[in-house]
Amino acid sequence: MLFRVLGPVEIDGTDAVSYIRADKPRALLALLLVKANTWVAVGEMIDAVWAGRTPPVSAERNIGTYIWQLRKALPPLGEQGQRIESRSKAYRIRVEAGELDSDRMQALLAAGDEALASGDSGTALKHLESAQSLWRGTPYEGLVTDGHQPEVVRLTELHWSVRERLADALLGTARLADAIALSKSLTTEDPLREKNWARLVMAYRDAGRRADALATYQKARTALVDELGTEPGPELRALQQQLLTDVPEEPAQPEPAKPEPTGPGAYVQMVQEAAAALAGPHAAEARDWFAGRHAEFTTAITHLLAADDVSNAWLLTSAVHQYLETGGDIPGWGPLVAEVAAATRADKDWYGELITRNILGIAQTRSGRIHEARSEFTAALSIASVHDDRDAEGTVLVNLALAEASGGARRQAAEYLRRAVRLLPGTATATEARQTLAELGEPEDPASASVAS
């Protein structure tokens, strides 16, 4: 038996999840669960059920009816016990340890904290991902009265702790793309939590993205100075100093003659290093390296999917995509990326799904399948918007515009490009969007262009 309160109030029994559809019984159940195992006076129930409204003369009798309805919906406690007990002018719901999803989340957070403290990031990750999976939205879905909002605030803060510690576990297990995505969400939601800026700087640093790490420090400093009038604390300043003094090494060029790395993680890292070299002084050698072994990438991705190693599958897909962006070709690429995208969706890996759907949209565009490309880009935009990943949203908008332009929809393409400029002004993405607008012969501001003409 599980009472779900970390979102819409639901009853998760042994066979199915039940949602109390009627507003007043649902509000009453929410109140009872907020004060689980505590007697709640009928007067307080009336205040909660008719919050902000004048209760009817029959309110007390109605409460009895709602209690009867809830008792019918709830399985008994043990063999004989009533879930909802009554005494004169009061009721209480009996909830045992672990029967509230909020209690389970707190226990999983404690287990994750303990594992992190002992240096076991892998175990911590499992606990914290389980805790995060329990969260479904606003606790109690706003059904409790103002007097019970402290419990909603407590659970919201508990969720913050889960996500922050999850970011630590992702860093500890070198799942850097996920750590970056989560830390970016945290800093966007509350830019004044300095520790999350430090997590994002570390994630960029460990991923070899020194410029992004330094830029993140500057964003953090601006937010703290503008809002609080304080400079970053010792941890952030130490990270900046480390980034400024450490000379980044040039990405090593993989050599086919060397022994191959063992394990899927090492193999994916090797391909990622080769992909990074595509933009450096050894670009020609890196392209030749990719061209000489393109057949094995398809096999490797297929094997990773078969082994349910979804994270490495999409990371490898992303690295190989960088080779294709330089003009390379891999037979059967589109259908393979579609399999990876489906796997990330099934694995509830939103960031992996966002990346692979964007890649699939590009592949469909190159194949002239504009309708399919539009569908993939639209799905990627939806994911980016839900998780407030503005950088990804801007990138996908530009790719969607290129797809529309290739299909002859120039004006629609221009509108997507203008959205990208408005979303990310002053960025490389905005510059690319402006350049594409110029190539299409479309103004950045149609209104001012009309006035000028």
Tab-separated table of C-alpha atoms in Angstrom:
chain	number	residue	atom	x	y	z
A	1	MET	CA	0.000	0.000	0.000
A	2	LEU	CA	1.338	3.434	-0.950
A	3	PHE	CA	-0.228	6.856	-0.572
A	4	ARG	CA	1.114	9.156	-3.284
A	5	VAL	CA	1.226	12.785	-2.157
A	6	LEU	CA	4.209	14.061	-4.180
A	7	GLY	CA	1.847	15.322	-6.858
A	8	PRO	CA	-1.854	14.513	-7.320
A	9	VAL	CA	-3.107	12.598	-4.281
A	10	GLU	CA	-3.454	8.945	-5.276
A	11	ILE	CA	-3.916	5.553	-3.638
A	12	ASP	CA	-1.513	2.930	-4.960
A	13	GLY	CA	-2.911	-0.457	-4.027
A	14	THR	CA	-1.627	-3.887	-4.902
A	15	ASP	CA	-3.398	-4.003	-8.268
A	16	ALA	CA	-3.795	-0.444	-9.504
A	17	VAL	CA	-3.450	3.253	-8.734
A	18	SER	CA	-6.701	4.973	-7.737
A	19	TYR	CA	-7.311	8.687	-8.143
A	20	ILE	CA	-10.120	10.216	-6.091
A	21	ARG	CA	-11.906	12.225	-8.761
A	22	ALA	CA	-14.468	14.067	-6.605
A	23	ASP	CA	-12.970	17.326	-5.305
A	24	LYS	CA	-14.268	17.284	-1.736
A	25	PRO	CA	-13.345	13.672	-0.817
A	26	ARG	CA	-9.952	14.245	-2.443
A	27	ALA	CA	-9.390	17.404	-0.383
A	28	LEU	CA	-10.424	15.510	2.733
A	29	LEU	CA	-8.002	12.668	1.996
A	30	ALA	CA	-5.212	15.185	1.442
A	31	LEU	CA	-5.880	16.785	4.818
A	32	LEU	CA	-5.958	13.414	6.601
A	33	LEU	CA	-2.640	12.434	4.982
A	34	VAL	CA	-0.995	15.747	5.890
A	35	LYS	CA	-1.854	14.886	9.517
A	36	ALA	CA	-1.480	11.105	9.185
A	37	ASN	CA	-2.042	9.119	12.423
A	38	THR	CA	-3.318	12.286	14.137
A	39	TRP	CA	-6.896	13.028	15.098
A	40	VAL	CA	-8.386	15.773	12.926
A	41	ALA	CA	-11.418	17.662	14.178
A	42	VAL	CA	-14.498	17.804	11.952
A	43	GLY	CA	-14.356	21.610	12.127
A	44	GLU	CA	-10.890	21.595	10.588
A	45	MET	CA	-12.124	19.216	7.902
A	46	ILE	CA	-14.977	21.558	7.045
A	47	ASP	CA	-12.529	24.487	6.761
A	48	ALA	CA	-10.357	22.471	4.404
A	49	VAL	CA	-13.086	21.006	2.215
A	50	TRP	CA	-14.937	24.321	1.807
A	51	ALA	CA	-11.809	26.490	1.871
A	52	GLY	CA	-12.691	30.109	1.096
A	53	ARG	CA	-16.393	29.289	0.758
A	54	THR	CA	-19.343	29.222	3.116
A	55	PRO	CA	-20.037	25.592	4.102
A	56	PRO	CA	-23.605	24.330	3.851
A	57	VAL	CA	-25.736	23.608	6.912
A	58	SER	CA	-25.257	19.914	6.134
A	59	ALA	CA	-21.443	20.193	6.112
A	60	GLU	CA	-20.862	17.910	9.099
A	61	ARG	CA	-23.158	15.266	7.679
A	62	ASN	CA	-21.441	15.620	4.293
A	63	ILE	CA	-18.078	15.000	5.943
A	64	GLY	CA	-19.435	11.696	7.234
A	65	THR	CA	-20.503	10.789	3.687
A	66	TYR	CA	-17.061	11.615	2.294
A	67	ILE	CA	-15.415	9.525	5.003
A	68	TRP	CA	-17.680	6.613	4.017
A	69	GLN	CA	-16.665	7.039	0.366
A	70	LEU	CA	-12.974	7.049	1.286
A	71	ARG	CA	-13.333	3.958	3.437
A	72	LYS	CA	-14.824	2.145	0.444
A	73	ALA	CA	-11.861	3.187	-1.720
A	74	LEU	CA	-9.215	2.218	0.839
A	75	PRO	CA	-8.229	-1.374	1.595
A	76	PRO	CA	-8.271	-2.234	5.307
A	77	LEU	CA	-5.211	-1.955	7.488
A	78	GLY	CA	-4.116	-5.536	8.016
A	79	GLU	CA	-6.851	-8.148	8.363
A	80	GLN	CA	-9.408	-6.202	10.400
A	81	GLY	CA	-8.208	-2.673	11.037
A	82	GLN	CA	-9.997	0.358	9.630
A	83	ARG	CA	-7.863	2.743	7.619
A	84	ILE	CA	-9.916	5.708	8.792
A	85	GLU	CA	-10.890	5.639	12.461
A	86	SER	CA	-13.475	7.821	14.138
A	87	ARG	CA	-14.303	9.222	17.541
A	88	SER	CA	-16.553	12.056	18.641
A	89	LYS	CA	-16.244	14.927	16.164
A	90	ALA	CA	-12.884	13.715	14.799
A	91	TYR	CA	-11.271	11.245	12.388
A	92	ARG	CA	-7.775	9.990	11.683
A	93	ILE	CA	-6.173	7.919	8.945
A	94	ARG	CA	-3.799	5.122	9.917
A	95	VAL	CA	-0.610	5.143	7.838
A	96	GLU	CA	2.230	2.742	8.573
A	97	ALA	CA	5.944	3.359	8.053
A	98	GLY	CA	6.828	3.547	4.356
A	99	GLU	CA	3.237	3.933	3.165
A	100	LEU	CA	3.673	7.602	2.235
A	101	ASP	CA	5.766	8.248	-0.880
A	102	SER	CA	7.139	11.348	0.866
A	103	ASP	CA	8.532	9.143	3.656
A	104	ARG	CA	10.066	6.814	1.084
A	105	MET	CA	11.712	9.734	-0.685
A	106	GLN	CA	13.177	10.953	2.595
A	107	ALA	CA	14.515	7.465	3.413
A	108	LEU	CA	16.061	7.120	-0.059
A	109	LEU	CA	17.668	10.551	0.310
A	110	ALA	CA	19.188	9.501	3.638
A	111	ALA	CA	20.521	6.288	2.061
A	112	GLY	CA	21.956	8.277	-0.834
A	113	ASP	CA	23.620	10.719	1.550
A	114	GLU	CA	25.153	7.840	3.490
A	115	ALA	CA	26.509	6.213	0.324
A	116	LEU	CA	27.989	9.515	-0.881
A	117	ALA	CA	29.645	10.053	2.484
A	118	SER	CA	31.286	6.624	2.204
A	119	GLY	CA	32.489	7.331	-1.343
A	120	ASP	CA	30.083	4.894	-3.045
A	121	SER	CA	28.642	7.144	-5.744
A	122	GLY	CA	27.191	4.206	-7.700
A	123	THR	CA	25.004	3.056	-4.833
A	124	ALA	CA	24.077	6.649	-4.032
A	125	LEU	CA	22.976	7.140	-7.634
A	126	LYS	CA	20.546	4.206	-7.434
A	127	HIS	CA	18.968	5.491	-4.220
A	128	LEU	CA	18.698	9.069	-5.433
A	129	GLU	CA	17.303	8.185	-8.860
A	130	SER	CA	14.657	6.105	-7.071
A	131	ALA	CA	13.867	9.076	-4.835
A	132	GLN	CA	13.604	11.412	-7.817
A	133	SER	CA	11.251	9.024	-9.620
A	134	LEU	CA	8.694	9.446	-6.806
A	135	TRP	CA	8.253	13.155	-7.511
A	136	ARG	CA	5.240	13.933	-9.731
A	137	GLY	CA	4.618	17.650	-9.233
A	138	THR	CA	3.342	19.997	-6.525
A	139	PRO	CA	2.825	18.027	-3.286
A	140	TYR	CA	-0.847	17.428	-2.506
A	141	GLU	CA	-1.598	19.256	-5.775
A	142	GLY	CA	-2.614	22.419	-3.934
A	143	LEU	CA	-5.476	20.707	-2.128
A	144	VAL	CA	-4.458	21.693	1.403
A	145	THR	CA	-5.335	25.022	2.980
A	146	ASP	CA	-2.915	27.863	3.700
A	147	GLY	CA	-2.479	26.569	7.233
A	148	HIS	CA	-0.966	23.359	5.871
A	149	GLN	CA	1.356	24.955	3.315
A	150	PRO	CA	4.415	24.424	5.570
A	151	GLU	CA	4.194	20.701	4.728
A	152	VAL	CA	4.143	21.502	1.008
A	153	VAL	CA	7.157	23.784	1.485
A	154	ARG	CA	8.972	21.065	3.463
A	155	LEU	CA	8.435	18.487	0.730
A	156	THR	CA	9.457	20.935	-1.984
A	157	GLU	CA	12.701	21.610	-0.135
A	158	LEU	CA	13.185	17.860	0.317
A	159	HIS	CA	12.931	17.500	-3.459
A	160	TRP	CA	15.592	20.167	-3.881
A	161	SER	CA	17.893	18.137	-1.623
A	162	VAL	CA	17.241	14.988	-3.652
A	163	ARG	CA	18.131	16.689	-6.926
A	164	GLU	CA	21.207	18.384	-5.512
A	165	ARG	CA	22.557	15.133	-4.087
A	166	LEU	CA	21.635	13.375	-7.336
A	167	ALA	CA	23.832	15.900	-9.156
A	168	ASP	CA	26.675	14.953	-6.775
A	169	ALA	CA	26.147	11.259	-7.541
A	170	LEU	CA	26.113	11.921	-11.286
A	171	LEU	CA	29.410	13.777	-10.931
A	172	GLY	CA	30.830	10.952	-8.835
A	173	THR	CA	29.918	8.347	-11.478
A	174	ALA	CA	31.176	10.514	-14.378
A	175	ARG	CA	27.711	10.795	-15.949
A	176	LEU	CA	28.703	14.290	-16.911
A	177	ALA	CA	26.077	15.040	-19.559
A	178	ASP	CA	23.347	14.213	-17.038
A	179	ALA	CA	25.135	16.181	-14.300
A	180	ILE	CA	25.337	19.223	-16.580
A	181	ALA	CA	21.662	18.991	-17.559
A	182	LEU	CA	20.469	18.632	-13.969
A	183	SER	CA	22.759	21.346	-12.580
A	184	LYS	CA	21.658	23.746	-15.317
A	185	SER	CA	18.034	23.158	-14.354
A	186	LEU	CA	18.830	23.806	-10.701
A	187	THR	CA	20.706	27.056	-11.359
A	188	THR	CA	17.935	28.262	-13.664
A	189	GLU	CA	15.205	27.567	-11.094
A	190	ASP	CA	17.092	29.267	-8.268
A	191	PRO	CA	20.242	31.184	-9.291
A	192	LEU	CA	20.995	32.112	-5.682
A	193	ARG	CA	21.858	28.583	-4.522
A	194	GLU	CA	25.588	28.933	-4.918
A	195	LYS	CA	26.425	25.260	-4.416
A	196	ASN	CA	24.560	24.366	-7.611
A	197	TRP	CA	26.685	26.786	-9.610
A	198	ALA	CA	29.736	24.990	-8.199
A	199	ARG	CA	28.274	21.641	-9.291
A	200	LEU	CA	27.741	22.948	-12.830
A	201	VAL	CA	31.271	24.389	-13.012
A	202	MET	CA	32.711	21.042	-11.860
A	203	ALA	CA	30.617	19.099	-14.376
A	204	TYR	CA	31.844	21.277	-17.245
A	205	ARG	CA	35.413	21.050	-15.957
A	206	ASP	CA	35.341	17.259	-15.704
A	207	ALA	CA	33.818	17.065	-19.189
A	208	GLY	CA	36.773	19.009	-20.576
A	209	ARG	CA	34.621	22.072	-21.342
A	210	ARG	CA	36.861	24.674	-19.717
A	211	ALA	CA	35.382	27.663	-21.550
A	212	ASP	CA	31.858	26.700	-20.488
A	213	ALA	CA	33.054	26.233	-16.909
A	214	LEU	CA	34.583	29.711	-16.816
A	215	ALA	CA	31.510	31.255	-18.429
A	216	THR	CA	29.347	29.539	-15.805
A	217	TYR	CA	31.442	31.055	-13.028
A	218	GLN	CA	30.823	34.506	-14.510
A	219	LYS	CA	27.071	33.856	-14.685
A	220	ALA	CA	27.117	32.750	-11.052
A	221	ARG	CA	29.037	35.850	-9.978
A	222	THR	CA	26.650	38.146	-11.849
A	223	ALA	CA	23.612	36.520	-10.236
A	224	LEU	CA	25.078	36.695	-6.725
A	225	VAL	CA	26.357	40.264	-7.025
A	226	ASP	CA	23.195	41.619	-8.669
A	227	GLU	CA	20.730	39.920	-6.326
A	228	LEU	CA	22.608	39.615	-3.029
A	229	GLY	CA	25.431	42.112	-3.364
A	230	THR	CA	27.984	39.417	-2.439
A	231	GLU	CA	30.917	37.859	-4.260
A	232	PRO	CA	31.056	34.073	-4.807
A	233	GLY	CA	32.196	32.018	-1.832
A	234	PRO	CA	35.488	30.152	-1.371
A	235	GLU	CA	34.455	27.014	-3.288
A	236	LEU	CA	33.461	28.825	-6.471
A	237	ARG	CA	36.489	31.119	-6.313
A	238	ALA	CA	38.809	28.128	-5.879
A	239	LEU	CA	37.238	26.439	-8.913
A	240	GLN	CA	37.733	29.558	-11.009
A	241	GLN	CA	41.356	29.844	-9.923
A	242	GLN	CA	41.950	26.208	-10.803
A	243	LEU	CA	40.452	26.708	-14.264
A	244	LEU	CA	42.565	29.804	-14.865
A	245	THR	CA	45.841	28.252	-13.772
A	246	ASP	CA	45.500	24.733	-15.205
A	247	VAL	CA	46.585	24.574	-18.824
A	248	PRO	CA	44.143	22.364	-20.705
A	249	GLU	CA	45.710	19.533	-22.621
A	250	GLU	CA	45.017	19.186	-26.326
A	251	PRO	CA	42.657	16.243	-26.940
A	252	ALA	CA	44.713	13.181	-27.702
A	253	GLN	CA	44.436	11.854	-31.250
A	254	PRO	CA	43.459	8.191	-31.065
A	255	GLU	CA	45.761	5.926	-33.012
A	256	PRO	CA	44.399	2.702	-34.492
A	257	ALA	CA	47.726	0.977	-33.909
A	258	LYS	CA	47.395	1.255	-30.128
A	259	PRO	CA	45.643	-1.459	-28.125
A	260	GLU	CA	41.907	-0.926	-28.013
A	261	PRO	CA	40.424	0.159	-24.665
A	262	THR	CA	38.401	-2.397	-22.799
A	263	GLY	CA	34.802	-2.017	-21.711
A	264	PRO	CA	31.988	0.018	-23.301
A	265	GLY	CA	32.751	3.148	-21.267
A	266	ALA	CA	36.370	3.236	-22.401
A	267	TYR	CA	35.356	2.619	-26.015
A	268	VAL	CA	32.805	5.439	-25.950
A	269	GLN	CA	35.383	7.763	-24.408
A	270	MET	CA	37.834	6.923	-27.192
A	271	VAL	CA	35.265	7.822	-29.852
A	272	GLN	CA	34.379	11.030	-28.000
A	273	GLU	CA	38.046	12.033	-27.997
A	274	ALA	CA	38.236	11.375	-31.715
A	275	ALA	CA	35.093	13.484	-32.219
A	276	ALA	CA	36.679	16.337	-30.238
A	277	ALA	CA	39.736	16.119	-32.494
A	278	LEU	CA	37.515	16.798	-35.531
A	279	ALA	CA	37.498	20.469	-34.539
A	280	GLY	CA	41.248	20.694	-33.831
A	281	PRO	CA	44.520	20.730	-35.729
A	282	HIS	CA	44.290	16.967	-36.321
A	283	ALA	CA	40.885	17.143	-37.980
A	284	ALA	CA	42.015	15.384	-41.171
A	285	GLU	CA	43.522	12.461	-39.258
A	286	ALA	CA	40.389	12.205	-37.087
A	287	ARG	CA	38.151	12.093	-40.173
A	288	ASP	CA	40.274	9.340	-41.671
A	289	TRP	CA	40.060	7.436	-38.402
A	290	PHE	CA	36.268	7.633	-38.411
A	291	ALA	CA	36.015	6.773	-42.116
A	292	GLY	CA	38.165	3.696	-41.645
A	293	ARG	CA	35.964	2.166	-38.967
A	294	HIS	CA	32.465	3.500	-39.560
A	295	ALA	CA	30.992	0.003	-39.854
A	296	GLU	CA	31.926	-0.875	-36.287
A	297	PHE	CA	29.971	2.049	-34.828
A	298	THR	CA	26.665	0.596	-35.977
A	299	THR	CA	27.572	-2.724	-34.372
A	300	ALA	CA	28.741	-1.058	-31.157
A	301	ILE	CA	25.542	0.976	-30.751
A	302	THR	CA	23.415	-2.090	-31.457
A	303	HIS	CA	25.312	-4.104	-28.849
A	304	LEU	CA	24.938	-1.329	-26.261
A	305	LEU	CA	21.182	-1.231	-26.840
A	306	ALA	CA	20.984	-5.015	-26.536
A	307	ALA	CA	22.840	-4.789	-23.225
A	308	ASP	CA	20.403	-2.058	-22.060
A	309	ASP	CA	23.342	0.343	-21.722
A	310	VAL	CA	21.237	3.239	-22.945
A	311	SER	CA	23.469	6.010	-21.603
A	312	ASN	CA	26.563	4.825	-23.481
A	313	ALA	CA	24.436	4.117	-26.571
A	314	TRP	CA	23.307	7.719	-26.922
A	315	LEU	CA	26.691	9.142	-25.933
A	316	LEU	CA	28.297	7.069	-28.716
A	317	THR	CA	25.541	8.165	-31.114
A	318	SER	CA	26.246	11.811	-30.286
A	319	ALA	CA	29.994	11.381	-30.851
A	320	VAL	CA	29.506	9.653	-34.217
A	321	HIS	CA	27.029	12.375	-35.218
A	322	GLN	CA	29.860	14.904	-34.965
A	323	TYR	CA	31.697	12.938	-37.665
A	324	LEU	CA	28.581	12.984	-39.854
A	325	GLU	CA	28.390	16.754	-39.390
A	326	THR	CA	31.747	17.016	-41.195
A	327	GLY	CA	30.296	15.264	-44.249
A	328	GLY	CA	30.763	11.635	-43.243
A	329	ASP	CA	28.269	8.901	-43.959
A	330	ILE	CA	27.110	5.774	-42.156
A	331	PRO	CA	24.618	3.456	-43.908
A	332	GLY	CA	21.367	2.891	-42.014
A	333	TRP	CA	22.073	5.768	-39.657
A	334	GLY	CA	18.511	7.133	-39.411
A	335	PRO	CA	16.797	3.886	-38.321
A	336	LEU	CA	19.606	3.199	-35.845
A	337	VAL	CA	19.228	6.637	-34.218
A	338	ALA	CA	15.470	6.036	-34.055
A	339	GLU	CA	16.165	2.886	-32.008
A	340	VAL	CA	18.413	4.850	-29.642
A	341	ALA	CA	15.779	7.582	-29.248
A	342	ALA	CA	13.134	4.974	-28.412
A	343	ALA	CA	15.475	3.396	-25.850
A	344	THR	CA	16.153	6.739	-24.112
A	345	ARG	CA	12.421	7.365	-23.918
A	346	ALA	CA	11.789	3.928	-22.412
A	347	ASP	CA	14.667	4.528	-19.973
A	348	LYS	CA	13.172	7.927	-18.991
A	349	ASP	CA	16.508	9.550	-19.879
A	350	TRP	CA	15.092	12.916	-20.962
A	351	TYR	CA	18.421	14.482	-21.855
A	352	GLY	CA	19.479	11.492	-23.950
A	353	GLU	CA	16.104	11.540	-25.704
A	354	LEU	CA	16.442	15.263	-26.410
A	355	ILE	CA	19.906	14.786	-27.956
A	356	THR	CA	18.991	11.744	-30.046
A	357	ARG	CA	15.718	13.193	-31.327
A	358	ASN	CA	17.597	16.285	-32.469
A	359	ILE	CA	20.174	14.068	-34.209
A	360	LEU	CA	17.394	12.009	-35.790
A	361	GLY	CA	15.730	15.186	-37.045
A	362	ILE	CA	18.974	16.201	-38.763
A	363	ALA	CA	19.288	12.747	-40.318
A	364	GLN	CA	15.698	12.899	-41.605
A	365	THR	CA	16.321	16.365	-43.041
A	366	ARG	CA	19.327	15.107	-44.989
A	367	SER	CA	17.225	12.256	-46.329
A	368	GLY	CA	14.584	14.704	-47.531
A	369	ARG	CA	11.984	13.384	-45.075
A	370	ILE	CA	10.880	16.800	-43.865
A	371	HIS	CA	7.636	15.682	-42.230
A	372	GLU	CA	9.489	13.117	-40.103
A	373	ALA	CA	12.238	15.634	-39.321
A	374	ARG	CA	9.650	18.185	-38.178
A	375	SER	CA	8.125	15.592	-35.854
A	376	GLU	CA	11.479	14.766	-34.222
A	377	PHE	CA	12.482	18.404	-33.777
A	378	THR	CA	9.073	19.233	-32.299
A	379	ALA	CA	9.454	16.407	-29.777
A	380	ALA	CA	12.961	17.619	-28.875
A	381	LEU	CA	11.645	21.177	-28.433
A	382	SER	CA	8.950	19.935	-26.081
A	383	ILE	CA	11.508	18.099	-23.928
A	384	ALA	CA	13.840	21.127	-23.835
A	385	SER	CA	10.956	23.416	-22.878
A	386	VAL	CA	9.696	21.132	-20.077
A	387	HIS	CA	13.197	20.975	-18.563
A	388	ASP	CA	13.936	24.664	-19.270
A	389	ASP	CA	17.063	23.870	-21.294
A	390	ARG	CA	17.201	27.115	-23.260
A	391	ASP	CA	20.495	26.305	-24.984
A	392	ALA	CA	19.102	23.064	-26.374
A	393	GLU	CA	15.828	24.752	-27.326
A	394	GLY	CA	17.699	27.377	-29.364
A	395	THR	CA	19.822	24.756	-31.121
A	396	VAL	CA	16.786	22.663	-32.055
A	397	LEU	CA	14.949	25.740	-33.330
A	398	VAL	CA	17.802	26.454	-35.754
A	399	ASN	CA	17.811	22.842	-36.947
A	400	LEU	CA	14.035	22.890	-37.368
A	401	ALA	CA	14.363	26.093	-39.400
A	402	LEU	CA	16.922	24.441	-41.698
A	403	ALA	CA	14.540	21.529	-42.206
A	404	GLU	CA	11.655	23.855	-43.095
A	405	ALA	CA	13.870	25.862	-45.439
A	406	SER	CA	15.018	22.731	-47.234
A	407	GLY	CA	11.347	21.867	-47.754
A	408	GLY	CA	10.611	25.297	-49.221
A	409	ALA	CA	8.844	26.753	-46.159
A	410	ARG	CA	11.039	29.846	-45.993
A	411	ARG	CA	8.748	32.033	-43.904
A	412	GLN	CA	8.158	29.323	-41.320
A	413	ALA	CA	11.914	28.764	-41.165
A	414	ALA	CA	12.459	32.475	-40.593
A	415	GLU	CA	10.014	32.502	-37.681
A	416	TYR	CA	11.875	29.662	-35.949
A	417	LEU	CA	15.162	31.500	-36.462
A	418	ARG	CA	13.728	34.681	-34.948
A	419	ARG	CA	12.561	32.668	-31.945
A	420	ALA	CA	16.111	31.348	-31.499
A	421	VAL	CA	17.514	34.893	-31.588
A	422	ARG	CA	14.985	36.094	-29.010
A	423	LEU	CA	15.599	33.067	-26.805
A	424	LEU	CA	19.413	33.267	-26.747
A	425	PRO	CA	20.508	36.823	-27.596
A	426	GLY	CA	24.242	37.397	-27.727
A	427	THR	CA	25.124	33.722	-28.170
A	428	ALA	CA	26.721	31.720	-30.965
A	429	THR	CA	23.311	30.176	-31.635
A	430	ALA	CA	21.812	33.632	-32.209
A	431	THR	CA	24.668	34.510	-34.555
A	432	GLU	CA	24.054	31.340	-36.573
A	433	ALA	CA	20.338	32.117	-36.703
A	434	ARG	CA	20.991	35.642	-37.971
A	435	GLN	CA	23.356	34.349	-40.645
A	436	THR	CA	20.744	31.853	-41.817
A	437	LEU	CA	18.088	34.579	-41.894
A	438	ALA	CA	20.374	36.630	-44.117
A	439	GLU	CA	20.922	33.649	-46.423
A	440	LEU	CA	17.156	33.212	-46.692
A	441	GLY	CA	16.729	36.920	-47.457
A	442	GLU	CA	14.497	37.324	-44.399
A	443	PRO	CA	14.706	40.270	-41.960
A	444	GLU	CA	15.350	39.686	-38.273
A	445	ASP	CA	12.488	42.066	-37.427
A	446	PRO	CA	9.687	41.850	-39.996
A	447	ALA	CA	7.859	44.838	-38.456
A	448	SER	CA	10.795	47.216	-38.846
A	449	ALA	CA	11.446	45.883	-42.336
A	450	SER	CA	7.857	46.705	-43.323
A	451	VAL	CA	8.177	50.229	-41.985
A	452	ALA	CA	11.466	50.716	-43.834
A	453	SER	CA	9.898	49.647	-47.116
